Short mmCIF file of C-alpha atoms in Angstrom, two decimals:
data_model
loop_
_atom_site.label_atom_id
_atom_site.label_comp_id
_atom_site.label_asym_id
_atom_site.label_seq_id
_atom_site.Cartn_x
_atom_site.Cartn_y
_atom_site.Cartn_z
CA MET A 27 -63.75 99.91 -126.04
CA LYS A 28 -66.53 97.33 -125.51
CA GLY A 29 -64.18 94.32 -125.34
CA THR A 30 -62.02 96.43 -122.91
CA VAL A 31 -65.63 96.55 -120.37
CA SER A 32 -66.67 93.02 -121.20
CA ILE A 33 -62.90 92.20 -119.78
CA CYS A 34 -63.11 94.01 -116.91
CA CYS A 35 -66.98 93.13 -116.04
CA PHE A 36 -65.89 89.48 -116.13
CA LEU A 37 -62.64 89.90 -114.14
CA ALA A 38 -64.75 91.84 -111.39
CA LEU A 39 -67.44 88.85 -111.77
CA LEU A 40 -64.43 86.10 -111.00
CA LEU A 41 -63.14 88.19 -108.30
CA LEU A 42 -66.85 88.46 -106.53
CA GLN A 43 -67.65 84.53 -107.57
CA ALA A 44 -63.93 84.05 -105.55
CA THR A 45 -64.45 86.51 -102.84
CA ALA A 46 -68.04 84.30 -101.91
CA GLU A 47 -66.26 80.88 -102.29
CA VAL A 48 -63.61 82.29 -99.28
CA GLU A 49 -66.30 83.12 -97.66
CA GLU A 50 -68.39 79.88 -97.74
CA LEU A 51 -65.00 78.06 -97.23
CA ASP A 52 -64.78 79.99 -93.95
CA HIS A 53 -68.36 79.16 -92.62
CA VAL A 54 -67.89 75.40 -93.73
CA LEU A 55 -68.24 73.61 -90.27
CA ARG A 56 -65.37 70.59 -89.88
CA ASP A 57 -66.40 67.38 -89.02
CA ARG A 58 -66.52 66.50 -85.51
CA SER A 59 -67.66 62.76 -85.24
CA HIS A 60 -63.68 62.09 -84.32
CA ILE A 61 -64.12 64.21 -81.27
CA ASP A 62 -66.99 62.05 -79.99
CA GLU A 63 -65.15 58.90 -80.96
CA THR A 64 -62.09 59.65 -79.81
CA LEU A 65 -63.36 60.85 -76.02
CA ARG A 66 -65.80 57.67 -76.49
CA LEU A 67 -69.01 60.06 -75.53
CA ALA A 68 -71.54 57.78 -77.11
CA THR A 69 -70.39 54.77 -74.55
CA GLU A 70 -72.14 54.61 -71.15
CA GLU A 71 -69.90 55.34 -68.28
CA LYS A 72 -70.28 52.66 -65.31
CA ALA A 73 -71.75 55.16 -63.47
CA ALA A 74 -72.62 52.99 -60.43
CA ASP A 75 -68.74 51.48 -60.24
CA TYR A 76 -67.40 55.19 -60.21
CA VAL A 77 -69.94 56.46 -57.52
CA ALA A 78 -69.58 53.03 -55.31
CA ALA A 79 -65.47 54.04 -55.90
CA ILE A 80 -66.24 57.64 -54.81
CA GLN A 81 -68.06 56.73 -51.83
CA LYS A 82 -65.43 54.37 -50.69
CA LEU A 83 -62.58 57.03 -51.15
CA ARG A 84 -64.75 59.59 -48.76
CA LYS A 85 -65.35 57.07 -46.31
CA ILE A 86 -61.59 56.34 -46.03
CA TYR A 87 -60.88 60.00 -45.83
CA HIS A 88 -63.55 61.01 -43.34
CA SER A 89 -62.80 57.80 -41.04
CA SER A 90 -58.69 57.29 -41.31
CA ILE A 91 -57.32 60.60 -42.40
CA LYS A 92 -59.51 63.72 -41.28
CA PRO A 93 -59.55 63.09 -37.58
CA MET A 94 -55.45 62.92 -37.61
CA GLU A 95 -55.98 66.61 -39.99
CA GLN A 96 -58.19 68.08 -37.28
CA ALA A 97 -55.80 66.62 -34.31
CA TYR A 98 -53.01 68.22 -35.62
CA LYS A 99 -54.39 71.10 -37.00
CA TYR A 100 -52.77 70.27 -40.68
CA ASN A 101 -54.74 72.78 -42.70
CA GLU A 102 -52.68 75.46 -40.45
CA LEU A 103 -49.47 74.40 -41.87
CA ARG A 104 -48.33 77.03 -44.55
CA GLN A 105 -45.70 75.90 -46.18
CA HIS A 106 -45.39 76.93 -50.21
CA GLU A 107 -41.56 75.46 -51.14
CA ILE A 108 -42.54 71.93 -50.92
CA SER A 109 -45.75 70.78 -53.16
CA ALA A 110 -47.88 67.67 -52.68
CA TYR A 111 -49.13 65.20 -55.86
CA PRO A 112 -50.36 67.85 -58.53
CA GLY A 113 -53.14 70.02 -57.82
CA ARG A 114 -52.42 70.14 -53.65
CA THR A 115 -49.91 72.51 -51.50
CA LEU A 116 -48.82 71.33 -48.33
CA GLY A 117 -51.05 72.77 -45.58
CA ASP A 118 -54.51 72.43 -47.62
CA SER A 119 -57.03 69.81 -46.34
CA ALA A 120 -58.70 67.99 -48.66
CA THR A 121 -62.53 68.45 -48.99
CA ASP A 122 -65.87 66.59 -50.44
CA GLY A 123 -65.72 68.75 -52.78
CA GLU A 124 -62.07 68.04 -54.06
CA ILE A 125 -62.39 64.22 -53.61
CA THR A 126 -65.65 64.53 -55.84
CA SER A 127 -64.55 67.01 -58.24
CA LYS A 128 -64.22 66.12 -61.90
CA PRO A 129 -61.15 66.57 -63.54
CA MET A 130 -59.56 69.88 -64.28
CA VAL A 131 -58.38 71.14 -67.83
CA LEU A 132 -57.10 74.67 -68.01
CA PHE A 133 -56.30 77.02 -70.62
CA LEU A 134 -53.44 79.59 -70.46
CA GLY A 135 -51.54 81.68 -72.97
CA PRO A 136 -51.64 85.00 -74.30
CA TRP A 137 -54.94 87.20 -75.47
CA SER A 138 -56.68 85.91 -78.76
CA VAL A 139 -55.03 82.63 -79.57
CA GLY A 140 -57.94 80.92 -79.38
CA LYS A 141 -58.25 79.71 -76.35
CA SER A 142 -62.04 80.36 -76.03
CA SER A 143 -62.55 79.10 -79.45
CA MET A 144 -61.55 75.86 -78.54
CA ILE A 145 -63.42 75.09 -76.04
CA ASN A 146 -66.45 76.48 -78.17
CA TYR A 147 -65.18 73.47 -80.72
CA LEU A 148 -64.56 70.71 -78.31
CA LEU A 149 -68.11 71.16 -76.84
CA GLY A 150 -69.63 72.32 -80.01
CA LEU A 151 -71.26 75.54 -78.85
CA GLN A 152 -70.24 77.60 -82.29
CA ASP A 153 -73.45 79.54 -83.52
CA SER A 154 -75.17 79.06 -80.09
CA PRO A 155 -76.40 81.33 -77.70
CA TYR A 156 -74.04 79.94 -75.16
CA GLN A 157 -70.80 79.85 -76.87
CA LEU A 158 -67.99 81.51 -75.23
CA TYR A 159 -67.38 84.88 -76.64
CA THR A 160 -64.37 85.08 -78.91
CA GLY A 161 -62.84 88.05 -81.31
CA ALA A 162 -59.38 89.52 -82.53
CA GLU A 163 -59.05 91.83 -79.18
CA PRO A 164 -58.73 90.88 -75.95
CA THR A 165 -62.39 89.53 -74.69
CA THR A 166 -61.92 87.08 -72.13
CA SER A 167 -61.60 89.00 -68.67
CA GLU A 168 -62.65 86.44 -66.38
CA PHE A 169 -61.78 83.39 -65.18
CA THR A 170 -64.69 81.19 -66.76
CA VAL A 171 -65.52 77.35 -65.11
CA ILE A 172 -67.59 75.47 -67.90
CA MET A 173 -68.81 72.74 -65.86
CA HIS A 174 -71.64 70.10 -65.99
CA GLY A 175 -75.27 71.12 -64.88
CA GLU A 176 -78.58 69.99 -65.50
CA LYS A 177 -79.52 72.75 -67.31
CA ILE A 178 -77.65 76.18 -68.93
CA ARG A 179 -77.17 78.56 -66.35
CA SER A 180 -74.63 80.77 -65.27
CA VAL A 181 -73.42 81.06 -61.68
CA GLU A 182 -71.67 84.07 -60.28
CA GLY A 183 -68.28 83.81 -58.47
CA ILE A 184 -69.64 84.69 -55.16
CA VAL A 185 -72.29 81.82 -55.27
CA MET A 186 -69.15 79.35 -56.54
CA ALA A 187 -66.88 80.55 -53.58
CA ALA A 188 -69.72 80.03 -51.17
CA ASP A 189 -71.28 76.45 -52.21
CA SER A 190 -68.85 73.88 -50.19
CA SER A 191 -70.12 71.20 -52.15
CA ARG A 192 -68.04 72.61 -54.79
CA SER A 193 -63.84 73.05 -55.01
CA PHE A 194 -63.96 76.76 -55.73
CA SER A 195 -64.19 77.69 -51.91
CA PRO A 196 -60.69 78.51 -50.99
CA LEU A 197 -60.81 81.51 -53.93
CA GLU A 198 -62.55 83.35 -51.47
CA LYS A 199 -59.21 84.23 -50.05
CA PHE A 200 -58.63 86.13 -53.10
CA GLY A 201 -60.93 88.91 -52.40
CA GLN A 202 -63.95 90.24 -53.81
CA ASN A 203 -62.32 92.07 -56.56
CA PHE A 204 -61.50 88.74 -57.94
CA LEU A 205 -65.21 86.83 -57.23
CA GLU A 206 -66.50 89.44 -59.56
CA LYS A 207 -64.15 88.41 -62.15
CA LEU A 208 -65.15 84.49 -61.64
CA ILE A 209 -67.87 82.86 -63.67
CA GLY A 210 -69.31 79.36 -63.81
CA ILE A 211 -71.20 78.44 -66.88
CA GLU A 212 -73.23 75.02 -66.24
CA MET A 213 -74.67 73.22 -68.88
CA PRO A 214 -75.77 69.31 -69.63
CA HIS A 215 -72.96 67.94 -72.02
CA LYS A 216 -71.46 64.42 -71.95
CA LEU A 217 -68.07 65.61 -72.13
CA LEU A 218 -68.70 67.96 -69.28
CA GLU A 219 -70.08 64.91 -67.06
CA ARG A 220 -66.62 63.79 -67.15
CA VAL A 221 -64.42 67.05 -66.80
CA THR A 222 -64.38 70.87 -65.99
CA PHE A 223 -62.72 73.25 -68.38
CA VAL A 224 -61.33 76.73 -67.07
CA ASP A 225 -60.98 79.70 -69.79
CA THR A 226 -58.55 82.18 -68.54
CA PRO A 227 -58.10 86.01 -69.13
CA GLY A 228 -54.94 86.33 -71.56
CA ILE A 229 -51.88 87.27 -70.83
CA ILE A 230 -51.04 91.22 -71.59
CA GLU A 231 -47.45 91.87 -71.50
CA ASN A 232 -48.04 95.76 -71.00
CA ARG A 233 -50.09 95.49 -68.33
CA LYS A 234 -49.11 95.38 -64.78
CA GLN A 235 -50.92 93.02 -61.92
CA GLN A 236 -52.20 96.12 -60.20
CA GLU A 237 -54.25 97.32 -62.80
CA ARG A 238 -56.32 93.99 -62.68
CA GLY A 239 -57.55 94.78 -59.34
CA TYR A 240 -56.50 91.54 -57.78
CA PRO A 241 -53.42 89.08 -57.65
CA PHE A 242 -53.47 87.77 -61.05
CA ASN A 243 -50.73 85.59 -60.64
CA ASP A 244 -51.69 83.76 -57.46
CA VAL A 245 -54.99 82.72 -59.19
CA CYS A 246 -53.44 81.43 -61.67
CA GLN A 247 -51.16 79.24 -59.48
CA TRP A 248 -54.25 78.32 -57.37
CA PHE A 249 -55.41 76.86 -60.70
CA ILE A 250 -52.31 75.35 -62.04
CA ASP A 251 -52.10 73.42 -58.57
CA ARG A 252 -55.16 71.77 -59.22
CA ALA A 253 -55.37 71.07 -62.83
CA ASP A 254 -54.69 67.74 -64.56
CA LEU A 255 -54.35 69.26 -67.42
CA ILE A 256 -52.71 72.62 -68.94
CA PHE A 257 -53.13 73.68 -72.21
CA VAL A 258 -50.67 76.45 -72.91
CA VAL A 259 -51.73 77.82 -76.21
CA PHE A 260 -49.98 80.17 -78.73
CA ASP A 261 -50.57 82.02 -81.96
CA PRO A 262 -48.02 81.80 -84.83
CA THR A 263 -47.94 85.38 -84.63
CA LYS A 264 -47.51 85.79 -80.89
CA LEU A 265 -44.58 83.97 -79.87
CA ASP A 266 -42.64 86.81 -78.08
CA VAL A 267 -42.19 86.32 -74.84
CA GLY A 268 -42.70 89.06 -71.78
CA LEU A 269 -42.34 89.36 -68.29
CA GLU A 270 -45.88 88.14 -67.50
CA LEU A 271 -45.54 84.73 -69.86
CA GLU A 272 -42.19 84.51 -67.76
CA MET A 273 -43.90 84.58 -64.66
CA LEU A 274 -46.65 82.26 -65.66
CA PHE A 275 -44.09 79.44 -67.01
CA ARG A 276 -42.13 79.91 -63.44
CA GLN A 277 -45.08 79.18 -61.77
CA LEU A 278 -45.58 76.05 -64.06
CA LYS A 279 -42.19 74.63 -62.58
CA GLY A 280 -42.91 71.22 -61.12
CA ARG A 281 -46.24 70.72 -63.55
CA GLU A 282 -44.20 69.71 -66.90
CA SER A 283 -45.81 66.26 -67.32
CA GLN A 284 -49.40 68.11 -66.97
CA ILE A 285 -48.37 71.08 -69.40
CA ARG A 286 -49.07 70.60 -73.47
CA ILE A 287 -48.32 73.41 -75.42
CA ILE A 288 -50.07 74.21 -78.34
CA LEU A 289 -49.60 76.10 -81.78
CA ASN A 290 -53.02 77.04 -82.75
CA LYS A 291 -54.17 78.44 -85.76
CA ALA A 292 -51.56 76.68 -88.00
CA ASP A 293 -53.47 76.39 -90.92
CA ASN A 294 -52.86 80.17 -91.66
CA LEU A 295 -49.27 79.32 -92.59
CA ALA A 296 -47.45 77.70 -95.48
CA THR A 297 -45.85 74.71 -94.55
CA GLN A 298 -42.17 75.86 -94.90
CA ASP A 299 -43.63 79.27 -92.79
CA LEU A 300 -45.01 76.76 -89.92
CA MET A 301 -41.36 74.96 -89.92
CA ARG A 302 -40.11 78.32 -88.85
CA VAL A 303 -42.77 79.31 -86.34
CA TYR A 304 -42.22 75.69 -84.63
CA GLY A 305 -38.59 76.41 -84.38
CA ALA A 306 -38.99 79.80 -82.93
CA LEU A 307 -41.45 78.92 -80.56
CA PHE A 308 -39.07 76.33 -79.28
CA TRP A 309 -35.99 79.00 -79.18
CA SER A 310 -38.34 81.64 -76.87
CA LEU A 311 -39.69 78.52 -74.46
CA ALA A 312 -36.38 76.56 -74.11
CA PRO A 313 -35.03 79.42 -71.58
CA LEU A 314 -38.47 78.71 -69.58
CA ILE A 315 -38.55 74.72 -69.51
CA ASN A 316 -35.36 73.50 -68.07
CA VAL A 317 -36.39 69.95 -68.06
CA THR A 318 -34.75 67.09 -70.26
CA GLU A 319 -37.94 66.22 -71.98
CA PRO A 320 -40.13 69.68 -73.27
CA PRO A 321 -43.65 69.01 -72.89
CA ARG A 322 -45.87 67.64 -75.85
CA VAL A 323 -46.28 70.25 -78.68
CA TYR A 324 -49.40 70.04 -80.63
CA VAL A 325 -49.64 71.84 -84.10
CA SER A 326 -53.51 72.32 -85.56
CA SER A 327 -56.00 74.95 -86.03
CA PHE A 328 -58.66 74.31 -83.12
CA TRP A 329 -61.66 76.02 -84.08
CA PRO A 330 -64.98 74.77 -85.81
CA TYR A 331 -64.80 75.56 -89.39
CA ASP A 332 -62.90 73.73 -92.02
CA TYR A 333 -59.08 73.93 -92.78
CA ALA A 334 -57.63 76.71 -95.00
CA PRO A 335 -57.15 75.35 -98.46
CA ASP A 336 -53.51 74.14 -99.44
CA THR A 337 -52.55 73.29 -96.09
CA SER A 338 -51.86 70.09 -94.10
CA ARG A 339 -54.93 69.22 -93.47
CA GLU A 340 -54.04 65.32 -92.67
CA LEU A 341 -51.24 66.32 -90.11
CA PHE A 342 -53.19 68.72 -88.43
CA LYS A 343 -56.18 65.91 -87.77
CA ARG A 344 -53.69 63.70 -86.30
CA GLU A 345 -52.30 66.14 -84.33
CA GLU A 346 -55.85 67.02 -83.11
CA ILE A 347 -56.80 63.50 -82.61
CA SER A 348 -53.77 62.92 -80.47
CA LEU A 349 -54.56 65.80 -78.05
CA LEU A 350 -58.07 64.28 -78.00
CA GLU A 351 -56.60 60.80 -77.11
CA ASP A 352 -54.37 62.95 -74.35
CA LEU A 353 -57.63 64.46 -72.90
CA ASN A 354 -59.24 60.91 -72.75
CA GLN A 355 -56.18 59.63 -71.02
CA VAL A 356 -56.75 61.96 -67.99
CA ILE A 357 -60.42 61.05 -68.09
CA GLU A 358 -60.02 57.68 -68.03
CA ASN A 359 -57.47 57.84 -65.21
CA ARG A 360 -59.11 60.20 -62.95
CA MET A 361 -60.43 57.63 -60.20
CA GLU A 362 -56.94 56.38 -59.90
CA ASN A 363 -55.49 59.92 -59.66
CA LYS A 364 -57.84 60.78 -56.94
CA ILE A 365 -56.79 57.69 -54.80
CA ALA A 366 -53.33 58.36 -55.37
CA PHE A 367 -53.86 62.04 -54.18
CA ILE A 368 -55.58 61.14 -51.50
CA ARG A 369 -53.16 58.39 -50.63
CA GLN A 370 -50.11 61.50 -50.89
CA HIS A 371 -52.00 63.65 -48.62
CA ALA A 372 -52.59 60.80 -46.13
CA ILE A 373 -48.68 60.19 -46.17
CA ARG A 374 -48.11 63.89 -45.63
CA VAL A 375 -50.87 64.52 -42.77
CA ARG A 376 -48.97 61.25 -41.27
CA ILE A 377 -45.37 62.95 -41.41
CA HIS A 378 -46.96 66.14 -39.90
CA ALA A 379 -48.68 64.25 -37.00
CA LEU A 380 -45.51 62.34 -36.35
CA LEU A 381 -43.31 65.74 -36.50
CA VAL A 382 -45.94 67.31 -34.02
CA ASP A 383 -45.81 64.48 -31.63
CA ARG A 384 -41.70 64.49 -31.89
CA TYR A 385 -41.62 68.27 -30.59
CA VAL A 386 -44.52 67.82 -28.05
CA GLN A 387 -41.98 64.69 -26.97
CA THR A 388 -38.66 66.48 -27.00
CA PHE A 389 -40.84 69.23 -25.11
CA LYS A 390 -41.36 67.09 -22.06
CA GLU A 391 -38.11 65.48 -21.77
CA LYS A 392 -36.37 68.89 -21.63
CA MET A 393 -38.35 70.51 -19.20
CA SER A 394 -37.71 70.38 -15.62
CA PHE A 395 -38.78 71.87 -12.64
CA PHE A 396 -36.89 75.05 -12.69
CA SER A 397 -37.42 75.79 -16.57
CA ASP A 398 -38.78 78.10 -18.25
CA PRO A 399 -41.50 76.43 -21.10
CA GLU A 400 -41.19 79.20 -23.56
CA LEU A 401 -37.17 78.91 -23.73
CA VAL A 402 -36.90 75.45 -23.57
CA PHE A 403 -39.12 75.40 -26.49
CA GLN A 404 -37.75 78.31 -28.34
CA GLU A 405 -34.51 76.34 -28.39
CA ILE A 406 -36.22 73.10 -30.12
CA VAL A 407 -38.11 75.17 -32.29
CA ASP A 408 -35.00 77.27 -33.34
CA ASP A 409 -32.42 74.30 -34.00
CA PRO A 410 -34.43 71.22 -34.58
CA ASP A 411 -31.64 69.26 -36.31
CA LYS A 412 -30.17 69.44 -32.43
CA PHE A 413 -32.60 67.19 -31.09
CA TYR A 414 -33.07 65.14 -34.11
CA ILE A 415 -36.93 66.32 -34.65
CA PHE A 416 -36.55 65.43 -38.36
CA LYS A 417 -33.93 62.70 -38.22
CA SER A 418 -36.08 60.68 -36.31
CA ILE A 419 -38.84 60.68 -38.55
CA LEU A 420 -37.11 59.50 -41.60
CA ALA A 421 -36.75 56.10 -39.45
CA LYS A 422 -40.52 55.65 -40.16
CA THR A 423 -41.95 53.51 -43.14
CA ASN A 424 -43.54 55.67 -45.78
CA VAL A 425 -41.29 58.73 -44.96
CA SER A 426 -38.89 60.28 -47.87
CA LYS A 427 -36.73 63.03 -47.16
CA PHE A 428 -38.09 64.67 -50.13
CA ASP A 429 -41.33 65.22 -48.27
CA LEU A 430 -40.36 66.58 -44.97
CA PRO A 431 -41.66 70.15 -44.50
CA ASN A 432 -39.39 72.83 -44.61
CA ARG A 433 -38.20 73.39 -40.59
CA ASP A 434 -39.20 77.27 -40.92
CA ALA A 435 -42.85 76.20 -41.40
CA TYR A 436 -43.09 74.91 -37.77
CA ARG A 437 -41.72 77.98 -36.55
CA ASP A 438 -44.90 79.86 -37.84
CA PHE A 439 -46.97 76.69 -36.99
CA PHE A 440 -46.09 76.81 -33.37
CA GLY A 441 -46.08 80.44 -33.02
CA ILE A 442 -49.89 80.15 -33.87
CA ASN A 443 -50.95 77.03 -31.85
CA PRO A 444 -49.04 76.31 -28.38
CA ILE A 445 -47.18 73.42 -28.15
CA ALA A 446 -49.73 72.65 -24.97
CA SER A 447 -52.59 72.23 -27.09
CA PHE A 448 -51.50 68.71 -28.78
CA LYS A 449 -51.43 65.38 -27.12
CA PRO A 450 -48.66 63.08 -27.76
CA LEU A 451 -49.77 60.43 -30.71
CA ALA A 452 -49.76 57.42 -28.12
CA SER A 453 -52.78 59.16 -26.11
CA GLN A 454 -54.83 59.55 -29.44
CA CYS A 455 -56.54 56.48 -29.25
CA SER A 456 -60.18 54.97 -28.04
CA TYR A 457 -61.88 52.08 -27.15
CA ILE A 458 -64.65 52.81 -30.10
CA GLY A 459 -62.48 54.54 -32.56
CA GLY A 460 -58.92 52.93 -32.43
CA CYS A 461 -55.69 54.86 -32.73
CA LEU A 462 -55.38 57.59 -35.28
CA LEU A 463 -51.77 56.88 -36.20
CA GLU A 464 -52.97 53.44 -36.81
CA LYS A 465 -55.93 54.04 -38.78
CA ILE A 466 -54.16 56.47 -41.25
CA GLU A 467 -51.15 53.68 -41.32
CA LYS A 468 -54.17 51.20 -42.51
CA ALA A 469 -55.44 53.77 -44.89
CA ILE A 470 -52.19 53.92 -46.59
CA THR A 471 -50.51 50.80 -46.78
CA ASN A 472 -53.93 48.64 -47.16
CA GLU A 473 -57.04 50.19 -47.74
CA LEU A 474 -56.40 52.99 -50.48
CA PRO A 475 -53.96 50.77 -52.24
CA GLY A 476 -56.65 47.64 -51.96
CA LEU A 477 -58.96 50.07 -53.55
CA LEU A 478 -57.13 51.03 -56.50
CA SER A 479 -56.39 47.16 -57.42
CA SER A 480 -60.03 46.82 -56.93
CA ILE A 481 -60.53 49.58 -59.82
CA ASN A 482 -57.45 48.17 -61.99
CA SER A 483 -58.74 44.66 -62.12
CA GLY A 484 -62.34 45.87 -62.84
CA LYS A 485 -63.73 44.62 -59.82
CA GLN A 486 -66.69 46.89 -57.96
CA PRO A 487 -65.39 48.04 -54.80
CA GLY A 488 -68.93 48.49 -53.54
CA LEU A 489 -69.48 49.13 -49.68
CA SER A 490 -70.49 45.79 -48.55
CA SER A 491 -74.17 45.32 -47.13
CA CYS A 492 -72.69 45.11 -43.46
CA GLU A 493 -71.09 48.45 -43.87
CA ILE A 494 -74.32 49.81 -45.25
CA THR A 495 -76.57 48.49 -42.47
CA GLY A 496 -74.45 48.04 -39.34
CA CYS A 497 -75.00 44.34 -38.89
CA GLY A 498 -73.47 42.08 -36.38
CA GLU A 499 -71.46 39.61 -38.78
CA LYS A 500 -67.93 40.89 -39.46
CA PRO A 501 -68.09 41.45 -43.49
CA LYS A 502 -65.37 39.89 -45.93
CA ASN A 503 -62.91 42.27 -46.36
CA ARG A 504 -63.25 42.07 -50.24
CA TYR A 505 -60.57 45.22 -50.62
CA ARG A 506 -57.45 43.35 -48.88
CA LYS A 507 -54.81 42.62 -51.59
CA ASN A 508 -54.57 38.70 -52.16
#
């Protein structure tokens, strides 16, 4: 009898010891040195060069592109079938906030798959008062923007939308209910000096969009259009695809180069089960991602604690480093991407101005003393191909037929803006400021490519002393290609 009791006590002691070891293992923090090393957070950036390049880019935009935007009311063109460089929709004008903004990394996916935990891990916020709240139930009900600031503080959505120095002012159009679900968190962090994270509410398949109180899909689209990198996170136990997730992937069409699929919490599965889940994930997503080359899939466990025992920790570590290298590539290329975006934006503004100019010319050619202006212009707007409006534009340089807006967009555009309110391009010139068309073409063909070349070659694209002081001697153009 005593022997039996002793054995029971011994087994109970072993069980308690094993439980304590597991609990201890669960709370062992993983080494984060590879994060700082891969993202090069210890190295100082050439801040002066970056600021000089941004200053030059803003100067080009304000002097050569924005005047054309304003003259031909580009921001009133509403056309959503054709999208511009990733991060834009045709009809949006650039702002100083967007030119100076950092790359945006967007986290999407079902609820409780580890999106917030991943951000906590990347920023080292675990067990701090500032970590994003996580849990097994749906926890993130807001769109949370984590950005750099001099001190740790939260910023209300209405403040973010009202601040023109930020790039979030267009979010006001989604209404007050949404702004109450938008929150910003500022904190001094090396990584946030180079990138901004956006955490989103998890997708809940049994919830209707109306129940959220704001247009959830439209808000997601706004962030998708402006994201430089999109992490779509999955849990091995939540691979089913419902209507809301299917809608999300439809919104991601055309952004495949920025999408990265993350199979998170991979250390919860044995290797054989993980292979089955990996295959099941592709099977579920195949109908939703109709591209030749599918997005890269990263398999790991992105949270601050150590991997579970007897799992492929070396594989998970390599996958994590690959993802960090992907993120670092976006950070390293942020200036080049901004210049490419502004140039693409300038091309579209120029195309819009050329089209409006062609409508104006055609209207004047068809008008006679006895003509009814409304009937004449209605005929032109209803059938622009009859008057070769769009075909004539294709003869211009830097114009692709794939960049031409939809014809119906101009029916709506001229319904708001009378044709008589626009001047021909030939008359948009001044003795001091020059011609709008020449200035935007110079920016597209010379200034922006020259700025990009100077960055790639390591030259400092700073402003010359005469550009700053306005001295009489003509400065040497250091931005011209040799």
